[in-house]
Amino acid sequence: MVKKFRFNNPIATYAVVKDIECEKGALSYFTHNNNAFSYTMSDTTAVYGLGEAVRGINKRGWIYEGYCSDDPCHTEDKRSLYGAHNFLIIDDKNAGGDRFGVFFDYPTRITFDIGYTKQNELVVSVDKPNIDIYIIEGDTLRDIVRNFREIIGQSYVAPKWALGFMQSRWSYFTKDDVERIADSYSDADIPLDAIFLDIDYMERYKDFTIHNERFPDFENFVSYMKQKGVRLVPIIDAAVKVESGYDVYEEGVKNNYFCKGDDNKDYIVGVWPGKAVFPDFLNQDVAKWFGDKYKMLTDMGIEGFWNDMNEPAIFYSEKGLEKAFSQVDSYKEMSLDANTYFDCRDSFSKLSNSQFDYNNFYHNYNGKKIKHNDVHNLYGYFMTKSAQESFERNCPDKRILMFSRASYIGAHRYGGIWTGDNHSWWSHILLCLKQMPSLNMCGFVYSGCDMGGFNGNCTRDLLLRWLSLSIFTPLMRNHSACGTKDQECFAFENTSDFKNIVDLRYRLIPYIYSEYMKAVLSDDMYIRPLSFDYENDEIAKAVEDQLMVGESIMIAPVYTQNANGRYVYIPEDMIQLRLNGDSTISESEIKKGHHYIDIPLNEVVFFIKKDHCIPLCDSAKNIESLDYNTIKLYGNGKSYELYDDDGFTKAPDLSKTKTILK
Amino acid sequence: MVKKFRFNNPIATYAVVKDIECEKGALSYFTHNNNAFSYTMSDTTAVYGLGEAVRGINKRGWIYEGYCSDDPCHTEDKRSLYGAHNFLIIDDKNAGGDRFGVFFDYPTRITFDIGYTKQNELVVSVDKPNIDIYIIEGDTLRDIVRNFREIIGQSYVAPKWALGFMQSRWSYFTKDDVERIADSYSDADIPLDAIFLDIDYMERYKDFTIHNERFPDFENFVSYMKQKGVRLVPIIDAAVKVESGYDVYEEGVKNNYFCKGDDNKDYIVGVWPGKAVFPDFLNQDVAKWFGDKYKMLTDMGIEGFWNDMNEPAIFYSEKGLEKAFSQVDSYKEMSLDANTYFDCRDSFSKLSNSQFDYNNFYHNYNGKKIKHNDVHNLYGYFMTKSAQESFERNCPDKRILMFSRASYIGAHRYGGIWTGDNHSWWSHILLCLKQMPSLNMCGFVYSGCDMGGFNGNCTRDLLLRWLSLSIFTPLMRNHSACGTKDQECFAFENTSDFKNIVDLRYRLIPYIYSEYMKAVLSDDMYIRPLSFDYENDEIAKAVEDQLMVGESIMIAPVYTQNANGRYVYIPEDMIQLRLNGDSTISESEIKKGHHYIDIPLNEVVFFIKKDHCIPLCDSAKNIESLDYNTIKLYGNGKSYELYDDDGFTKAPDLSKTKTILK
């Protein structure tokens, strides 16, 4: 079902964990010509995949790149975001054409022209054709995903508490700030499971330090907050501050653990702490060393982390900065016309995340010196791997929350991802919706976006509508950037409307956790495009704003401002569930076909598949407080297969799934 | 029906041309408190207006500014674009609430918080409350618009040829390029009325010069192209190059015609030509002088212009640049942390269009020295006025095409506008759709956006879908930035699909010109939100992706990629017209209600109101070649009231409207 084609001499990525012998014949489906692999689509061919990317569930009509990119402006014209997820499914089976999956295992820049240059031509191209290409077949679209997921290994399993609602901001500066956030949620009677610590909890942005004035007696504070029912989740950045006397830096220097420049000296970049260096996560010794540093925090009771800036993001490098200053100098005496002025201006603005830097430092990978650019997409992946492998060693008895900004397929075994620095834009509700199924295909089941939007200012209506999508994504975090308006639910008028919707998340947890775990443990998708469930339905195939969530639910969130509702395509007779503004739930039948559905700002509507049932329990202040004895089944099925466990076990066992009868 | 309230001592804007006595009592509807004017909305209140702005037809849920801004990235979070159009309609009449219009006549920055800070609070605030506020009442929404338009004067009337399809690019560099474009359209049998000349037709970006190597014997070339049926439309920039020997510069210097700095010297800025100065269009002598310069081009046979960079756009000023260089110097020896690095980087990136510069140069306005910032919104408006008034003097017998980037209400009497530097984004089809009715409210009837998108790369499907909106906007121009993919219709596969849709524009011209002229000459809207025609229909009120075009047509263009059609709300029984891929037209009845309508990429679907008829003629190579003897009526009405004239007359007369029977 899976065929592997090797071209020349690829660099190992460890994305695929199954041993597969290389085919000897020509590559299936594609025409291969030097650096390019081409496929001709028909007018009806759909192309799925690419994980974290802009545009549609159907990726046709744009050019994308697999190259981890720190880009905080996710407009339609971007080619790459933080993750490189080079898996596609090409489907024209309903029209008698092909249906297959393809994974391009390639650790640096790769380009996917999917009907961008020519409407019906798909061309995948690389700089140097050292590449493994896997062709994955299967009867159904889901079979193809399962067959792919089987070769890349089981996805990371998050602890159950990490399915709760979580609040973040860059930054809650002090322990008092953090406590105030928790208390405000508690006062508003809105459930909450975690609060995130962004970069300012550290001392001068130094990884594995705690700012002692802002967070005195951190260990006690962690435990105090846990007693309140709220876990703290600190950030870890990729780069290590250059500071003499700082143990992480000193140890790294001593052991040659940092990436080197041409001159074999540590390659110095500027990131949050100012001058900093990159741990060479591709070197196993370094990975183990850095991973073990998390122990300092897990020993204090921390049970979750987010790895950031690991594309890796670079504001500037020492070398780049020197160049920029001398460039600017050269413009000083000139009379600047438009072009020379722009060049002068760009001396600085083009310093960040530059190809110049990615070409100018090196890793020690499997004993070989290798240019960063050649393994660029592995950096964040190996940072996440380093962390998760340390948790296996140091916290063998429980699951630790781990998710990352940068990623490559393979990283899905070690952590989840969030979709990075989005904006408080209505269009970014929809972007998140479209990214979720693509991420699921690529193994990133524990995923979600910054609800409410990271950059920019969020309005009350935007957050309410965003919530009605995010209550269905495994990672459900409200996060916002420094300098933006307060974005916590309690910062807006009528918090009861927020409570109503967040409560629904908690009422759905028996379903969400069960479906999430079943998907992960059976290499399946928790969130799917409609076409994956209704393969023969050409209307479903074109739906780009509804999703299947677990086996039984279809969602159709509102994502436009000042709308009173939306159009929904119902692909078969279903049960419509409406969360009313007073927290009651109404059930009604809805017929296959097109519908306009009224959805006021404080209500949520979703749909249960025919002959399916879903369990809802009463809400509670956090995940641990949920009482499954209050479960009731909704829908017109007869039973639900509930998976549950203690939420921490590292040996989850699907055979413990129980049937609940209606 | 219109009440004028004066606060303190406003600066004259001449936006309102009707003499209205000031009210003595308190401002109607609003609460006034120092610099803020507040109004409490209900949950169902809709707010229309603001002309060129981001977000919805209903402006609720964001904070906007009236401050002409050169911003090439029209994302949802922007507060202002190129035009400042401070007219709002507040409507809650269906729920028993208020319905009124309000115009804030204020020539500098004004802020409209429309449910941004608090969901139901509308707060309009200014720095210094020297302001005229007009409250406009009327029975219907359209009445309010007509009453407003009556006090601001009749909108600019474009020549008929300017309703044709027009092609632009930054830049067609030579006359051969221009001719090749015209011939390629001709070869593809796609109608075309004009080709635009962007900044490179000039000699070193100097206004009122022609680059003699690229465009030798310009006058003959203009006439040669006109014989081919294609008019040339050159750009005029606001700023004048500093260059000794350049007549425009020398004359301006001699006569003190340029804006001055604090030191009473010409304020030097950097724009396209490098160092440049701003003609003081607010000074009547300067306006006349600069306006008369267009004669050099009209004498060569030019019949249309676009005024650009007149917010005014500033890349840098001499003073700003000096500051930036010395700032960068001061960072040279520092070890830059994140914040200092960003500050260093922003030394240049924040130079453009800076408040510093707008506060640092002066006008001579009605005999008084006045700081630019205080009259910022008038600059582009007065540039357009200067041009149009010169056409009245120098080309009294025909209408000259004139449209501008920057504008203020009042400018609508002198020219149209385009919506500036949008992107090749699917979301910008929808943005254009939403801007059109708001612009019509404010008097900018001759308006449109850069079809296909200015910045970024356009795909075939995007341009086809964009066309199906733009064939209904008075200004229909395909324009794209330097460095982008070719965006002419013939640059894509299967040009016959493009021909089919552009032909529809020409087939519709009898209707479009007639409805456009009727709207302009009766102070009415050519493009309206659905709610303006179906005031009692609460569903219509929420529709944000359909428009009424003229008296008889409703449009519902597709604006999502890979869609096969879309949902359409039909507010009453209508006739559906479908332009098929083979250029035939199908008519069918469609019932009031919600519909999903299949619309393939090469088809256009629109709707004719009940008991209405619209005239379609055969297409032709350009507007002048249309044969109205081929007109046929579509729809289930009995007749159509056709307005037509020679397309040039300055004395258009609605009484010449003729009834055509079906």
Coordinates of C-alpha atoms in Angstrom, one line a residue, chain A residues 23-332:
Chain A
E23 CA 11.1 0.5 -5.3
K24 CA 13.3 -0.1 -8.3
G25 CA 10.9 1.1 -11.0
A26 CA 9.8 4.6 -12.0
L27 CA 7.9 6.9 -9.6
S28 CA 4.2 6.2 -9.8
Y29 CA 1.8 8.9 -11.0
F30 CA 4.4 11.6 -11.4
T31 CA 6.6 12.6 -14.3
H32 CA 10.1 13.2 -13.0
N33 CA 12.3 15.7 -14.8
N34 CA 15.5 16.8 -13.1
N35 CA 14.4 18.7 -9.9
A36 CA 10.7 18.6 -10.7
F37 CA 7.9 16.1 -10.2
S38 CA 4.8 16.8 -12.2
Y39 CA 1.3 15.6 -12.2
T40 CA -1.6 16.7 -14.4
M41 CA -4.9 17.3 -12.6
S42 CA -8.3 17.3 -14.1
D43 CA -10.8 20.1 -13.5
T44 CA -12.4 18.1 -10.7
T45 CA -9.2 16.9 -8.9
A46 CA -9.0 17.9 -5.3
V47 CA -5.6 18.2 -3.5
Y48 CA -5.6 17.8 0.3
G49 CA -2.8 18.1 2.8
L50 CA 0.2 20.3 3.5
G51 CA -0.7 20.6 7.2
E52 CA -0.1 24.1 8.4
A53 CA -0.6 26.3 5.3
V54 CA -2.7 29.2 4.1
R55 CA -5.7 28.9 1.8
G56 CA -8.2 26.1 1.5
I57 CA -8.7 22.6 2.6
N58 CA -8.4 21.9 -1.1
K59 CA -5.0 23.3 -1.8
R60 CA -5.5 24.0 -5.5
G61 CA -4.7 27.4 -6.9
W62 CA -1.6 28.5 -5.0
I63 CA 2.1 27.8 -4.7
Y64 CA 3.3 26.6 -1.3
E65 CA 6.7 25.9 0.2
G66 CA 7.7 23.4 2.8
Y67 CA 10.2 25.5 4.8
C68 CA 9.6 26.4 8.4
S69 CA 9.0 30.1 8.5
D70 CA 8.6 32.6 11.3
D71 CA 6.1 34.8 9.6
P72 CA 3.6 36.7 11.8
C73 CA 1.3 37.8 9.0
H74 CA -0.7 34.9 7.7
T75 CA -2.3 36.4 4.6
E76 CA -3.4 34.4 1.6
D77 CA -0.3 35.0 -0.4
K78 CA 2.2 33.4 2.0
R79 CA 3.9 30.3 0.8
S80 CA 5.0 28.8 4.1
L81 CA 4.3 29.1 7.7
Y82 CA 6.0 27.6 10.8
G83 CA 5.6 23.9 9.9
A84 CA 6.8 21.9 6.8
H85 CA 4.3 19.2 6.2
N86 CA 4.9 17.7 2.8
F87 CA 2.1 15.2 2.6
L88 CA -0.6 15.5 -0.1
I89 CA -3.6 13.5 -1.2
I90 CA -4.7 13.8 -4.8
D91 CA -8.2 12.8 -5.4
D92 CA -10.3 12.5 -8.6
K93 CA -11.8 9.1 -7.9
N94 CA -15.4 10.2 -8.3
A95 CA -14.7 11.3 -11.8
G96 CA -12.8 8.0 -12.5
G97 CA -9.4 9.5 -11.9
D98 CA -6.6 8.8 -9.4
R99 CA -6.7 8.8 -5.7
F100 CA -3.4 8.5 -3.8
G101 CA -1.3 10.1 -1.1
V102 CA 2.3 11.2 -1.5
F103 CA 4.9 12.2 1.1
F104 CA 7.9 14.2 0.0
D105 CA 10.5 13.5 2.7
Y106 CA 12.9 16.4 2.3
P107 CA 14.4 18.5 5.1
T108 CA 14.8 21.8 3.3
R109 CA 12.9 24.0 1.0
I110 CA 10.5 22.3 -1.4
T111 CA 8.0 24.0 -3.6
F112 CA 4.4 22.8 -4.4
D113 CA 2.9 24.6 -7.4
I114 CA -0.6 23.3 -7.3
G115 CA -2.3 24.9 -10.3
Y116 CA -0.7 28.3 -9.6
T117 CA 1.3 28.7 -12.8
K118 CA -1.0 26.5 -14.9
Q119 CA -4.5 25.7 -13.7
N120 CA -4.2 22.0 -14.0
E121 CA -0.6 21.3 -13.4
L122 CA 0.9 20.2 -10.1
V123 CA 4.6 20.6 -10.0
V124 CA 6.7 19.7 -6.9
S125 CA 10.3 21.0 -7.1
V126 CA 13.4 20.9 -5.0
D127 CA 16.9 22.4 -5.3
K128 CA 18.8 19.1 -5.2
P129 CA 16.8 15.9 -5.9
N130 CA 18.1 14.0 -2.9
I131 CA 14.7 12.9 -1.7
D132 CA 12.6 10.0 -0.6
I133 CA 9.1 10.0 -2.0
Y134 CA 6.4 7.7 -0.6
I135 CA 3.3 6.9 -2.6
I136 CA 0.4 5.9 -0.3
E137 CA -2.6 4.1 -1.7
G138 CA -5.9 3.1 -0.1
D139 CA -9.5 2.7 -1.0
T140 CA -10.8 5.7 0.9
L141 CA -9.3 9.0 1.7
R142 CA -9.2 8.0 5.4
D143 CA -7.5 4.7 4.5
I144 CA -4.8 6.7 2.7
V145 CA -4.3 8.8 5.8
R146 CA -4.2 5.8 8.1
N147 CA -1.7 4.0 5.8
F148 CA 0.5 7.1 5.9
R149 CA 0.1 7.6 9.6
E150 CA 1.1 4.0 10.2
I151 CA 4.5 4.5 8.6
I152 CA 5.2 7.7 10.4
G153 CA 4.3 6.4 13.8
Q154 CA 1.7 7.1 16.5
S155 CA 0.9 10.7 17.3
Y156 CA 1.8 12.3 20.6
V157 CA -0.8 11.8 23.3
A158 CA -1.6 14.8 25.4
P159 CA -2.7 14.6 29.0
K160 CA -6.4 15.0 29.5
W161 CA -6.2 18.3 31.3
A162 CA -4.7 19.8 28.2
L163 CA -8.0 19.5 26.5
G164 CA -9.4 22.1 28.9
F165 CA -9.7 25.8 28.2
M166 CA -6.3 27.5 28.6
Q167 CA -5.5 31.2 28.9
S168 CA -2.3 32.9 27.7
R169 CA -0.9 36.3 27.0
W170 CA 2.5 37.7 26.1
S171 CA 2.9 38.2 29.1
Y172 CA 1.4 37.7 32.5
F173 CA 4.3 39.4 34.2
T174 CA 4.0 38.4 37.8
K175 CA 2.6 35.7 40.0
D176 CA -0.1 38.3 41.0
D177 CA -1.0 38.8 37.4
V178 CA -1.4 35.0 37.0
E179 CA -3.4 34.6 40.1
R180 CA -5.7 37.5 39.1
I181 CA -6.4 35.8 35.8
A182 CA -7.3 32.6 37.5
D183 CA -9.4 34.3 40.1
S184 CA -11.2 36.4 37.5
Y185 CA -12.1 33.3 35.6
S186 CA -13.3 31.7 38.8
D187 CA -15.3 34.8 39.7
A188 CA -17.0 34.6 36.3
D189 CA -17.6 30.9 36.8
I190 CA -15.8 30.1 33.6
P191 CA -13.8 26.8 33.7
L192 CA -10.1 27.0 33.2
D193 CA -7.3 24.4 33.2
A194 CA -4.1 26.3 32.5
I195 CA -2.4 29.6 32.3
F196 CA 0.6 30.1 30.1
L197 CA 3.8 31.9 30.9
D198 CA 5.3 33.7 28.0
I199 CA 8.9 34.9 27.8
D200 CA 8.8 37.3 30.7
Y201 CA 8.6 34.7 33.5
M202 CA 12.3 34.1 32.7
E203 CA 15.2 36.1 33.9
R204 CA 16.4 38.2 30.9
Y205 CA 14.8 35.6 28.6
K206 CA 17.1 32.9 29.7
D207 CA 15.7 29.4 29.2
F208 CA 15.4 27.4 32.4
T209 CA 15.5 30.4 34.7
I210 CA 12.7 32.0 36.7
H211 CA 12.5 35.7 37.3
N212 CA 12.7 35.6 41.0
E213 CA 11.2 39.0 41.7
R214 CA 8.2 38.5 39.5
F215 CA 7.8 34.8 40.5
P216 CA 9.3 34.4 44.0
D217 CA 9.2 30.9 45.3
F218 CA 8.0 29.5 42.0
E219 CA 7.7 25.9 43.1
N220 CA 5.2 26.8 45.8
F221 CA 3.3 29.0 43.4
V222 CA 3.0 26.2 40.9
S223 CA 1.6 24.0 43.6
Y224 CA -0.7 26.7 44.9
M225 CA -2.1 27.3 41.5
K226 CA -2.6 23.6 40.9
Q227 CA -4.6 23.5 44.1
K228 CA -6.8 26.2 42.6
G229 CA -7.2 23.8 39.7
V230 CA -5.0 25.7 37.2
R231 CA -1.7 24.4 35.8
L232 CA 1.1 26.7 34.6
V233 CA 2.6 26.2 31.2
P234 CA 6.0 28.0 30.6
I235 CA 7.5 28.7 27.2
I236 CA 10.9 27.5 26.2
D237 CA 12.7 29.3 23.4
A238 CA 15.2 27.7 21.0
A239 CA 18.1 30.1 21.5
V240 CA 20.2 30.3 24.5
K241 CA 21.3 33.7 25.8
V242 CA 25.0 34.6 25.6
E243 CA 25.8 35.5 29.2
S244 CA 28.8 34.6 31.1
G245 CA 27.9 32.8 34.3
Y246 CA 24.6 31.5 32.9
D247 CA 24.9 27.8 33.4
V248 CA 23.1 26.7 30.2
Y249 CA 25.3 28.9 28.1
E250 CA 28.5 28.0 29.9
E251 CA 27.9 24.3 29.7
G252 CA 27.0 24.5 26.0
V253 CA 30.1 26.5 25.3
K254 CA 32.3 24.0 27.2
N255 CA 30.9 21.1 25.3
N256 CA 30.6 22.6 21.9
Y257 CA 26.9 22.2 22.0
F258 CA 26.0 25.3 19.9
C259 CA 25.7 25.7 16.1
K260 CA 28.9 27.0 14.6
G261 CA 29.6 29.4 11.8
D262 CA 32.1 29.0 8.9
D263 CA 34.9 30.0 11.3
N264 CA 33.9 27.2 13.7
K265 CA 33.0 29.7 16.3
D266 CA 29.5 29.8 17.9
Y267 CA 27.1 31.5 15.5
I268 CA 25.7 34.5 17.3
V269 CA 22.2 35.7 16.6
G270 CA 19.9 38.3 18.1
V271 CA 16.6 37.0 19.5
W272 CA 14.6 37.9 22.6
P273 CA 17.5 37.9 25.0
G274 CA 19.7 39.9 22.6
K275 CA 22.8 37.9 21.6
A276 CA 22.1 34.2 21.7
V277 CA 23.3 30.9 20.3
F278 CA 21.4 27.8 18.9
P279 CA 21.7 24.5 20.7
D280 CA 22.4 21.9 18.0
F281 CA 19.4 19.7 18.6
L282 CA 20.4 17.5 15.7
N283 CA 23.3 16.3 17.7
Q284 CA 22.0 13.6 20.1
D285 CA 24.3 14.6 23.0
V286 CA 23.0 18.1 22.8
A287 CA 19.5 17.0 22.6
K288 CA 19.8 14.9 25.7
W289 CA 21.6 17.6 27.6
F290 CA 19.0 20.3 26.6
G291 CA 16.1 18.0 27.2
D292 CA 17.3 17.2 30.7
K293 CA 17.1 20.9 31.5
Y294 CA 13.3 20.7 31.5
K295 CA 13.7 18.6 34.6
M296 CA 14.4 21.7 36.6
L297 CA 10.8 22.8 35.8
T298 CA 9.1 19.4 36.0
D299 CA 10.7 19.0 39.4
M300 CA 8.9 22.1 40.5
G301 CA 5.6 20.6 39.4
I302 CA 5.3 21.9 35.9
E303 CA 3.5 19.5 33.6
G304 CA 3.4 21.3 30.3
F305 CA 5.6 23.4 28.0
W306 CA 5.4 25.1 24.6
N307 CA 8.5 25.3 22.5
D308 CA 8.8 28.5 20.6
M309 CA 11.1 30.4 18.1
N310 CA 12.4 27.1 16.8
E311 CA 12.1 27.6 13.0
P312 CA 14.6 28.9 14.2
A313 CA 13.6 32.5 14.3
I314 CA 16.4 35.0 14.0
F315 CA 15.9 38.8 14.4
Y316 CA 19.4 39.4 13.3
S317 CA 22.8 37.7 13.3
E318 CA 26.0 39.4 14.3
K319 CA 27.3 39.0 10.7
G320 CA 24.0 40.3 9.2
L321 CA 24.0 43.3 11.6
E322 CA 27.5 44.3 10.7
K323 CA 26.6 44.2 7.0
A324 CA 23.4 46.3 7.6
F325 CA 25.3 49.0 9.5
S326 CA 27.9 49.4 6.8
Q327 CA 25.2 49.3 4.1
V328 CA 23.3 52.1 5.8
D329 CA 26.5 54.1 6.0
S330 CA 27.0 53.8 2.3
Y331 CA 23.7 55.5 1.7
K332 CA 24.3 58.4 4.0

